[in-house]
Amino acid sequence: MPAPLSLDVRLTMDMKTLFIITLHIFILCSPVSVQSAEIESERDLGISLSLGLGPGGEDKGHYLNAPNTTINTTIAFGLGLHYRSISLFHATRLNISAEAYYHSHDTDPVPLTYEDATVRYTGYSVPVLMWLELMPNSSFGPFVRIGMGAIWTDWTDECSDDRLFSPNHKFWSFAIGMGGGIYYSLSDRFDAIFIAQGTIATDESVVSEEGWRDDTLYAPWQLGYIGVTIRYWY
């Protein structure tokens, strides 16, 4: 029987699958979307508000050999700045964006392997990325995006036994992202966007405020997001 895929491999495959599916939708739908009304106004600067879900992933039990557990799905929200919708070849356009999202994290209590106690992981992450979006120059259609930036994480291992340490980890990680979705321009100034994206943190060596070293967060680890964005252009 073949060995099961590691978390790192599965995350990488999930991101590749998301990007390939989105790219196929973009190619198939572009001829249709080009037939709709083109965006004629100059879009120099925009702001956006996003609200959606941060799908939970797997935590590999990094505290005192605790069993693997699932991070609960929580509500996530974001703010963005967007610069200049640039017209490109074949009736496409490019958007340049800077976005920050807030993801809260928590798990159910997990029994420790060698101690009569439980640990609960809780905290939040804030990915801050620059994004490039490619989409048809029309009022409706699919889009793809890639991004690069960093993720700030504040993560605590809350142990139920006061005799055991509950370290708090605060750290920045370099991050890359990719995703896509469907947009609809309600007017020359407003866009409504459905988006699905993933952001991967690449750093795994973490030291808590108290000096507790944790090399078992198993980078790359992923933040998922599925939600709706309202974007306003000045």
PDB file of C-alpha atoms in Angstrom:
ATOM      1  CA  MET A   1       0.000   0.000   0.000  1.00  0.00           C
ATOM      2  CA  PRO A   2       1.486   3.377  -0.948  1.00  0.00           C
ATOM      3  CA  ALA A   3       2.366   5.763   1.875  1.00  0.00           C
ATOM      4  CA  PRO A   4      -0.167   8.545   2.520  1.00  0.00           C
ATOM      5  CA  LEU A   5       0.660  11.980   1.177  1.00  0.00           C
ATOM      6  CA  SER A   6       2.190  14.414   3.636  1.00  0.00           C
ATOM      7  CA  LEU A   7       0.390  17.627   4.587  1.00  0.00           C
ATOM      8  CA  ASP A   8       2.966  19.665   2.642  1.00  0.00           C
ATOM      9  CA  VAL A   9       2.321  17.682  -0.538  1.00  0.00           C
ATOM     10  CA  ARG A  10      -1.462  17.849  -0.123  1.00  0.00           C
ATOM     11  CA  LEU A  11      -1.422  21.621   0.383  1.00  0.00           C
ATOM     12  CA  THR A  12       0.749  22.105  -2.693  1.00  0.00           C
ATOM     13  CA  MET A  13      -1.566  19.897  -4.767  1.00  0.00           C
ATOM     14  CA  ASP A  14      -4.648  21.762  -3.491  1.00  0.00           C
ATOM     15  CA  MET A  15      -3.185  25.126  -4.522  1.00  0.00           C
ATOM     16  CA  LYS A  16      -2.177  23.825  -7.956  1.00  0.00           C
ATOM     17  CA  THR A  17      -5.652  22.332  -8.477  1.00  0.00           C
ATOM     18  CA  LEU A  18      -7.343  25.623  -7.494  1.00  0.00           C
ATOM     19  CA  PHE A  19      -5.168  27.597  -9.902  1.00  0.00           C
ATOM     20  CA  ILE A  20      -5.634  25.159 -12.825  1.00  0.00           C
ATOM     21  CA  ILE A  21      -9.438  25.046 -12.400  1.00  0.00           C
ATOM     22  CA  THR A  22      -9.655  28.841 -12.191  1.00  0.00           C
ATOM     23  CA  LEU A  23      -7.444  29.260 -15.263  1.00  0.00           C
ATOM     24  CA  HIS A  24      -9.630  26.862 -17.259  1.00  0.00           C
ATOM     25  CA  ILE A  25     -12.757  28.808 -16.267  1.00  0.00           C
ATOM     26  CA  PHE A  26     -11.042  32.043 -17.292  1.00  0.00           C
ATOM     27  CA  ILE A  27     -10.158  30.656 -20.744  1.00  0.00           C
ATOM     28  CA  LEU A  28     -13.579  29.118 -21.358  1.00  0.00           C
ATOM     29  CA  CYS A  29     -15.604  32.130 -20.191  1.00  0.00           C
ATOM     30  CA  SER A  30     -13.507  34.922 -21.686  1.00  0.00           C
ATOM     31  CA  PRO A  31     -15.110  34.824 -25.173  1.00  0.00           C
ATOM     32  CA  VAL A  32     -18.542  35.175 -23.551  1.00  0.00           C
ATOM     33  CA  SER A  33     -17.595  37.938 -21.143  1.00  0.00           C
ATOM     34  CA  VAL A  34     -15.920  40.036 -23.848  1.00  0.00           C
ATOM     35  CA  GLN A  35     -19.289  40.349 -25.570  1.00  0.00           C
ATOM     36  CA  SER A  36     -20.724  42.237 -22.563  1.00  0.00           C
ATOM     37  CA  ALA A  37     -20.260  45.960 -22.048  1.00  0.00           C
ATOM     38  CA  GLU A  38     -16.631  46.988 -21.744  1.00  0.00           C
ATOM     39  CA  ILE A  39     -15.320  49.043 -18.849  1.00  0.00           C
ATOM     40  CA  GLU A  40     -14.659  52.438 -20.403  1.00  0.00           C
ATOM     41  CA  SER A  41     -13.929  54.703 -17.420  1.00  0.00           C
ATOM     42  CA  GLU A  42     -10.422  55.169 -16.024  1.00  0.00           C
ATOM     43  CA  ARG A  43     -10.025  53.413 -12.700  1.00  0.00           C
ATOM     44  CA  ASP A  44      -7.138  55.017 -10.857  1.00  0.00           C
ATOM     45  CA  LEU A  45      -7.777  54.082  -7.231  1.00  0.00           C
ATOM     46  CA  GLY A  46     -10.193  51.788  -5.444  1.00  0.00           C
ATOM     47  CA  ILE A  47     -11.030  50.439  -2.002  1.00  0.00           C
ATOM     48  CA  SER A  48     -12.724  47.183  -1.044  1.00  0.00           C
ATOM     49  CA  LEU A  49     -14.369  45.345   1.824  1.00  0.00           C
ATOM     50  CA  SER A  50     -14.432  41.540   1.950  1.00  0.00           C
ATOM     51  CA  LEU A  51     -16.387  39.082   4.094  1.00  0.00           C
ATOM     52  CA  GLY A  52     -16.255  35.309   3.932  1.00  0.00           C
ATOM     53  CA  LEU A  53     -15.136  32.050   5.530  1.00  0.00           C
ATOM     54  CA  GLY A  54     -11.667  30.828   6.386  1.00  0.00           C
ATOM     55  CA  PRO A  55     -11.900  27.044   5.874  1.00  0.00           C
ATOM     56  CA  GLY A  56     -10.138  25.134   8.659  1.00  0.00           C
ATOM     57  CA  GLY A  57      -7.078  23.044   7.905  1.00  0.00           C
ATOM     58  CA  GLU A  58      -5.114  20.438   9.837  1.00  0.00           C
ATOM     59  CA  ASP A  59      -2.862  21.155  12.797  1.00  0.00           C
ATOM     60  CA  LYS A  60      -0.281  18.409  13.182  1.00  0.00           C
ATOM     61  CA  GLY A  61      -0.245  18.290  16.975  1.00  0.00           C
ATOM     62  CA  HIS A  62       2.912  20.323  17.479  1.00  0.00           C
ATOM     63  CA  TYR A  63       2.529  20.651  21.281  1.00  0.00           C
ATOM     64  CA  LEU A  64       4.086  17.774  23.267  1.00  0.00           C
ATOM     65  CA  ASN A  65       3.252  15.211  20.557  1.00  0.00           C
ATOM     66  CA  ALA A  66      -0.477  15.911  20.744  1.00  0.00           C
ATOM     67  CA  PRO A  67      -2.570  14.114  18.083  1.00  0.00           C
ATOM     68  CA  ASN A  68      -3.436  15.887  14.845  1.00  0.00           C
ATOM     69  CA  THR A  69      -6.566  18.005  14.999  1.00  0.00           C
ATOM     70  CA  THR A  70      -8.725  20.177  12.739  1.00  0.00           C
ATOM     71  CA  ILE A  71      -8.724  23.970  12.884  1.00  0.00           C
ATOM     72  CA  ASN A  72     -12.325  25.163  12.996  1.00  0.00           C
ATOM     73  CA  THR A  73     -13.790  27.164  10.112  1.00  0.00           C
ATOM     74  CA  THR A  74     -14.296  30.798  11.114  1.00  0.00           C
ATOM     75  CA  ILE A  75     -15.469  34.093   9.614  1.00  0.00           C
ATOM     76  CA  ALA A  76     -12.751  36.139   7.900  1.00  0.00           C
ATOM     77  CA  PHE A  77     -12.817  39.716   6.647  1.00  0.00           C
ATOM     78  CA  GLY A  78     -10.487  41.976   4.722  1.00  0.00           C
ATOM     79  CA  LEU A  79      -9.712  45.472   3.466  1.00  0.00           C
ATOM     80  CA  GLY A  80      -8.024  46.380   0.199  1.00  0.00           C
ATOM     81  CA  LEU A  81      -6.518  49.181  -1.866  1.00  0.00           C
ATOM     82  CA  HIS A  82      -6.525  48.851  -5.650  1.00  0.00           C
ATOM     83  CA  TYR A  83      -4.518  50.818  -8.180  1.00  0.00           C
ATOM     84  CA  ARG A  84      -5.301  51.447 -11.817  1.00  0.00           C
ATOM     85  CA  SER A  85      -7.220  49.015 -13.956  1.00  0.00           C
ATOM     86  CA  ILE A  86      -4.762  48.750 -16.859  1.00  0.00           C
ATOM     87  CA  SER A  87      -6.008  47.678 -20.313  1.00  0.00           C
ATOM     88  CA  LEU A  88      -3.944  44.888 -21.879  1.00  0.00           C
ATOM     89  CA  PHE A  89      -3.995  42.810 -25.050  1.00  0.00           C
ATOM     90  CA  HIS A  90      -7.007  40.752 -26.236  1.00  0.00           C
ATOM     91  CA  ALA A  91      -9.558  42.862 -24.291  1.00  0.00           C
ATOM     92  CA  THR A  92      -8.083  42.003 -20.897  1.00  0.00           C
ATOM     93  CA  ARG A  93      -7.107  44.250 -18.007  1.00  0.00           C
ATOM     94  CA  LEU A  94      -4.763  44.101 -15.031  1.00  0.00           C
ATOM     95  CA  ASN A  95      -5.558  45.228 -11.483  1.00  0.00           C
ATOM     96  CA  ILE A  96      -2.864  45.851  -8.866  1.00  0.00           C
ATOM     97  CA  SER A  97      -4.080  45.369  -5.307  1.00  0.00           C
ATOM     98  CA  ALA A  98      -2.831  45.444  -1.716  1.00  0.00           C
ATOM     99  CA  GLU A  99      -5.067  43.515   0.686  1.00  0.00           C
ATOM    100  CA  ALA A 100      -5.057  42.494   4.335  1.00  0.00           C
ATOM    101  CA  TYR A 101      -7.348  39.831   5.810  1.00  0.00           C
ATOM    102  CA  TYR A 102      -8.070  38.814   9.387  1.00  0.00           C
ATOM    103  CA  HIS A 103      -8.425  35.094  10.152  1.00  0.00           C
ATOM    104  CA  SER A 104      -9.207  33.831  13.657  1.00  0.00           C
ATOM    105  CA  HIS A 105      -8.127  30.301  14.600  1.00  0.00           C
ATOM    106  CA  ASP A 106      -9.232  27.840  17.242  1.00  0.00           C
ATOM    107  CA  THR A 107      -9.526  24.104  17.780  1.00  0.00           C
ATOM    108  CA  ASP A 108     -11.431  21.840  20.123  1.00  0.00           C
ATOM    109  CA  PRO A 109      -9.415  20.625  23.152  1.00  0.00           C
ATOM    110  CA  VAL A 110      -7.015  17.837  22.182  1.00  0.00           C
ATOM    111  CA  PRO A 111      -5.860  15.184  24.705  1.00  0.00           C
ATOM    112  CA  LEU A 112      -2.098  15.044  25.124  1.00  0.00           C
ATOM    113  CA  THR A 113      -0.315  11.788  24.399  1.00  0.00           C
ATOM    114  CA  TYR A 114       1.893  11.563  27.494  1.00  0.00           C
ATOM    115  CA  GLU A 115       0.058  13.806  29.976  1.00  0.00           C
ATOM    116  CA  ASP A 116      -3.371  13.752  31.619  1.00  0.00           C
ATOM    117  CA  ALA A 117      -4.295  17.107  30.116  1.00  0.00           C
ATOM    118  CA  THR A 118      -5.566  18.762  26.942  1.00  0.00           C
ATOM    119  CA  VAL A 119      -4.294  21.515  24.680  1.00  0.00           C
ATOM    120  CA  ARG A 120      -6.364  23.963  22.638  1.00  0.00           C
ATOM    121  CA  TYR A 121      -4.826  26.022  19.859  1.00  0.00           C
ATOM    122  CA  THR A 122      -6.172  29.546  19.465  1.00  0.00           C
ATOM    123  CA  GLY A 123      -5.111  32.810  17.842  1.00  0.00           C
ATOM    124  CA  TYR A 124      -5.304  34.792  14.626  1.00  0.00           C
ATOM    125  CA  SER A 125      -3.441  35.483  11.395  1.00  0.00           C
ATOM    126  CA  VAL A 126      -3.275  38.597   9.196  1.00  0.00           C
ATOM    127  CA  PRO A 127      -1.995  37.977   5.637  1.00  0.00           C
ATOM    128  CA  VAL A 128      -0.864  41.195   3.892  1.00  0.00           C
ATOM    129  CA  LEU A 129      -0.194  40.667   0.182  1.00  0.00           C
ATOM    130  CA  MET A 130       0.260  42.510  -3.090  1.00  0.00           C
ATOM    131  CA  TRP A 131      -1.934  40.941  -5.785  1.00  0.00           C
ATOM    132  CA  LEU A 132      -1.955  41.003  -9.588  1.00  0.00           C
ATOM    133  CA  GLU A 133      -5.367  40.219 -11.115  1.00  0.00           C
ATOM    134  CA  LEU A 134      -5.980  39.343 -14.761  1.00  0.00           C
ATOM    135  CA  MET A 135      -9.554  39.626 -16.062  1.00  0.00           C
ATOM    136  CA  PRO A 136     -11.481  40.453 -19.253  1.00  0.00           C
ATOM    137  CA  ASN A 137     -12.136  44.143 -19.924  1.00  0.00           C
ATOM    138  CA  SER A 138     -15.882  43.691 -19.533  1.00  0.00           C
ATOM    139  CA  SER A 139     -18.596  44.082 -16.957  1.00  0.00           C
ATOM    140  CA  PHE A 140     -18.752  40.356 -16.148  1.00  0.00           C
ATOM    141  CA  GLY A 141     -16.315  37.479 -16.212  1.00  0.00           C
ATOM    142  CA  PRO A 142     -13.819  35.251 -14.412  1.00  0.00           C
ATOM    143  CA  PHE A 143     -10.429  36.315 -13.115  1.00  0.00           C
ATOM    144  CA  VAL A 144      -7.212  34.814 -11.773  1.00  0.00           C
ATOM    145  CA  ARG A 145      -4.782  36.351  -9.293  1.00  0.00           C
ATOM    146  CA  ILE A 146      -1.345  35.738  -7.807  1.00  0.00           C
ATOM    147  CA  GLY A 147       0.144  37.481  -4.786  1.00  0.00           C
ATOM    148  CA  MET A 148       3.206  37.863  -2.596  1.00  0.00           C
ATOM    149  CA  GLY A 149       3.713  39.323   0.866  1.00  0.00           C
ATOM    150  CA  ALA A 150       3.765  38.223   4.502  1.00  0.00           C
ATOM    151  CA  ILE A 151       1.542  36.776   7.238  1.00  0.00           C
ATOM    152  CA  TRP A 152       1.505  37.948  10.841  1.00  0.00           C
ATOM    153  CA  THR A 153       0.451  35.192  13.259  1.00  0.00           C
ATOM    154  CA  ASP A 154      -0.381  35.300  16.965  1.00  0.00           C
ATOM    155  CA  TRP A 155      -0.826  31.713  18.164  1.00  0.00           C
ATOM    156  CA  THR A 156      -1.211  30.292  21.693  1.00  0.00           C
ATOM    157  CA  ASP A 157      -1.048  26.673  22.870  1.00  0.00           C
ATOM    158  CA  GLU A 158      -3.516  26.749  25.787  1.00  0.00           C
ATOM    159  CA  CYS A 159      -2.821  23.802  28.089  1.00  0.00           C
ATOM    160  CA  SER A 160      -5.450  22.746  30.649  1.00  0.00           C
ATOM    161  CA  ASP A 161      -2.820  21.771  33.243  1.00  0.00           C
ATOM    162  CA  ASP A 162      -1.285  24.798  34.967  1.00  0.00           C
ATOM    163  CA  ARG A 163       1.879  22.794  35.587  1.00  0.00           C
ATOM    164  CA  LEU A 164       2.530  22.701  31.842  1.00  0.00           C
ATOM    165  CA  PHE A 165       3.628  25.680  29.808  1.00  0.00           C
ATOM    166  CA  SER A 166       1.212  27.483  27.429  1.00  0.00           C
ATOM    167  CA  PRO A 167       3.530  29.261  24.964  1.00  0.00           C
ATOM    168  CA  ASN A 168       2.467  32.209  22.851  1.00  0.00           C
ATOM    169  CA  HIS A 169       3.976  32.478  19.359  1.00  0.00           C
ATOM    170  CA  LYS A 170       4.089  35.784  17.459  1.00  0.00           C
ATOM    171  CA  PHE A 171       5.880  35.840  14.122  1.00  0.00           C
ATOM    172  CA  TRP A 172       5.986  37.051  10.510  1.00  0.00           C
ATOM    173  CA  SER A 173       6.198  34.548   7.645  1.00  0.00           C
ATOM    174  CA  PHE A 174       6.916  35.158   3.967  1.00  0.00           C
ATOM    175  CA  ALA A 175       3.829  34.196   1.960  1.00  0.00           C
ATOM    176  CA  ILE A 176       2.599  33.596  -1.563  1.00  0.00           C
ATOM    177  CA  GLY A 177      -0.999  33.351  -2.743  1.00  0.00           C
ATOM    178  CA  MET A 178      -3.131  32.383  -5.704  1.00  0.00           C
ATOM    179  CA  GLY A 179      -6.817  32.264  -6.430  1.00  0.00           C
ATOM    180  CA  GLY A 180      -9.616  33.398  -8.664  1.00  0.00           C
ATOM    181  CA  GLY A 181     -13.330  33.831  -9.009  1.00  0.00           C
ATOM    182  CA  ILE A 182     -16.118  35.682 -10.785  1.00  0.00           C
ATOM    183  CA  TYR A 183     -16.716  39.438 -10.833  1.00  0.00           C
ATOM    184  CA  TYR A 184     -19.609  41.620 -11.909  1.00  0.00           C
ATOM    185  CA  SER A 185     -19.364  45.389 -12.412  1.00  0.00           C
ATOM    186  CA  LEU A 186     -22.555  46.863 -10.995  1.00  0.00           C
ATOM    187  CA  SER A 187     -21.544  50.232 -12.501  1.00  0.00           C
ATOM    188  CA  ASP A 188     -18.407  52.060 -13.597  1.00  0.00           C
ATOM    189  CA  ARG A 189     -17.576  52.524  -9.912  1.00  0.00           C
ATOM    190  CA  PHE A 190     -18.780  49.379  -8.113  1.00  0.00           C
ATOM    191  CA  ASP A 191     -17.725  45.743  -8.534  1.00  0.00           C
ATOM    192  CA  ALA A 192     -19.178  42.704  -6.785  1.00  0.00           C
ATOM    193  CA  ILE A 193     -16.710  39.813  -6.640  1.00  0.00           C
ATOM    194  CA  PHE A 194     -16.904  36.172  -5.562  1.00  0.00           C
ATOM    195  CA  ILE A 195     -13.429  34.921  -4.726  1.00  0.00           C
ATOM    196  CA  ALA A 196     -11.705  31.733  -3.579  1.00  0.00           C
ATOM    197  CA  GLN A 197      -8.020  31.933  -2.726  1.00  0.00           C
ATOM    198  CA  GLY A 198      -5.266  30.334  -0.701  1.00  0.00           C
ATOM    199  CA  THR A 199      -2.223  31.870   0.977  1.00  0.00           C
ATOM    200  CA  ILE A 200       0.801  29.755   1.863  1.00  0.00           C
ATOM    201  CA  ALA A 201       3.252  30.657   4.653  1.00  0.00           C
ATOM    202  CA  THR A 202       6.744  29.333   3.979  1.00  0.00           C
ATOM    203  CA  ASP A 203       8.484  29.713   7.387  1.00  0.00           C
ATOM    204  CA  GLU A 204       8.327  27.016  10.045  1.00  0.00           C
ATOM    205  CA  SER A 205      10.984  27.898  12.644  1.00  0.00           C
ATOM    206  CA  VAL A 206       9.121  29.824  15.347  1.00  0.00           C
ATOM    207  CA  VAL A 207      10.244  31.135  18.739  1.00  0.00           C
ATOM    208  CA  SER A 208       7.626  32.234  21.274  1.00  0.00           C
ATOM    209  CA  GLU A 209       7.867  35.364  23.403  1.00  0.00           C
ATOM    210  CA  GLU A 210       9.076  33.220  26.298  1.00  0.00           C
ATOM    211  CA  GLY A 211      11.821  31.558  24.221  1.00  0.00           C
ATOM    212  CA  TRP A 212       9.874  28.347  23.492  1.00  0.00           C
ATOM    213  CA  ARG A 213      11.115  27.128  20.087  1.00  0.00           C
ATOM    214  CA  ASP A 214       8.598  25.400  17.841  1.00  0.00           C
ATOM    215  CA  ASP A 215       9.956  23.848  14.649  1.00  0.00           C
ATOM    216  CA  THR A 216       6.857  21.713  14.041  1.00  0.00           C
ATOM    217  CA  LEU A 217       4.311  24.042  12.466  1.00  0.00           C
ATOM    218  CA  TYR A 218       5.096  22.158   9.257  1.00  0.00           C
ATOM    219  CA  ALA A 219       5.468  24.914   6.685  1.00  0.00           C
ATOM    220  CA  PRO A 220       4.167  25.381   4.138  1.00  0.00           C
ATOM    221  CA  TRP A 221       0.851  25.847   5.942  1.00  0.00           C
ATOM    222  CA  GLN A 222      -2.139  27.367   4.232  1.00  0.00           C
ATOM    223  CA  LEU A 223      -4.851  29.953   4.912  1.00  0.00           C
ATOM    224  CA  GLY A 224      -7.936  29.445   2.787  1.00  0.00           C
ATOM    225  CA  TYR A 225     -10.576  32.055   2.029  1.00  0.00           C
ATOM    226  CA  ILE A 226     -13.959  31.920   0.260  1.00  0.00           C
ATOM    227  CA  GLY A 227     -16.091  35.023   0.234  1.00  0.00           C
ATOM    228  CA  VAL A 228     -17.571  38.108  -1.385  1.00  0.00           C
ATOM    229  CA  THR A 229     -15.868  41.457  -2.028  1.00  0.00           C
ATOM    230  CA  ILE A 230     -17.440  44.847  -2.799  1.00  0.00           C
ATOM    231  CA  ARG A 231     -14.971  47.127  -4.566  1.00  0.00           C
ATOM    232  CA  TYR A 232     -15.430  50.866  -5.137  1.00  0.00           C
ATOM    233  CA  TRP A 233     -13.363  52.813  -7.717  1.00  0.00           C
ATOM    234  CA  TYR A 234     -12.728  56.570  -7.456  1.00  0.00           C
TER     235      TYR A 234
END
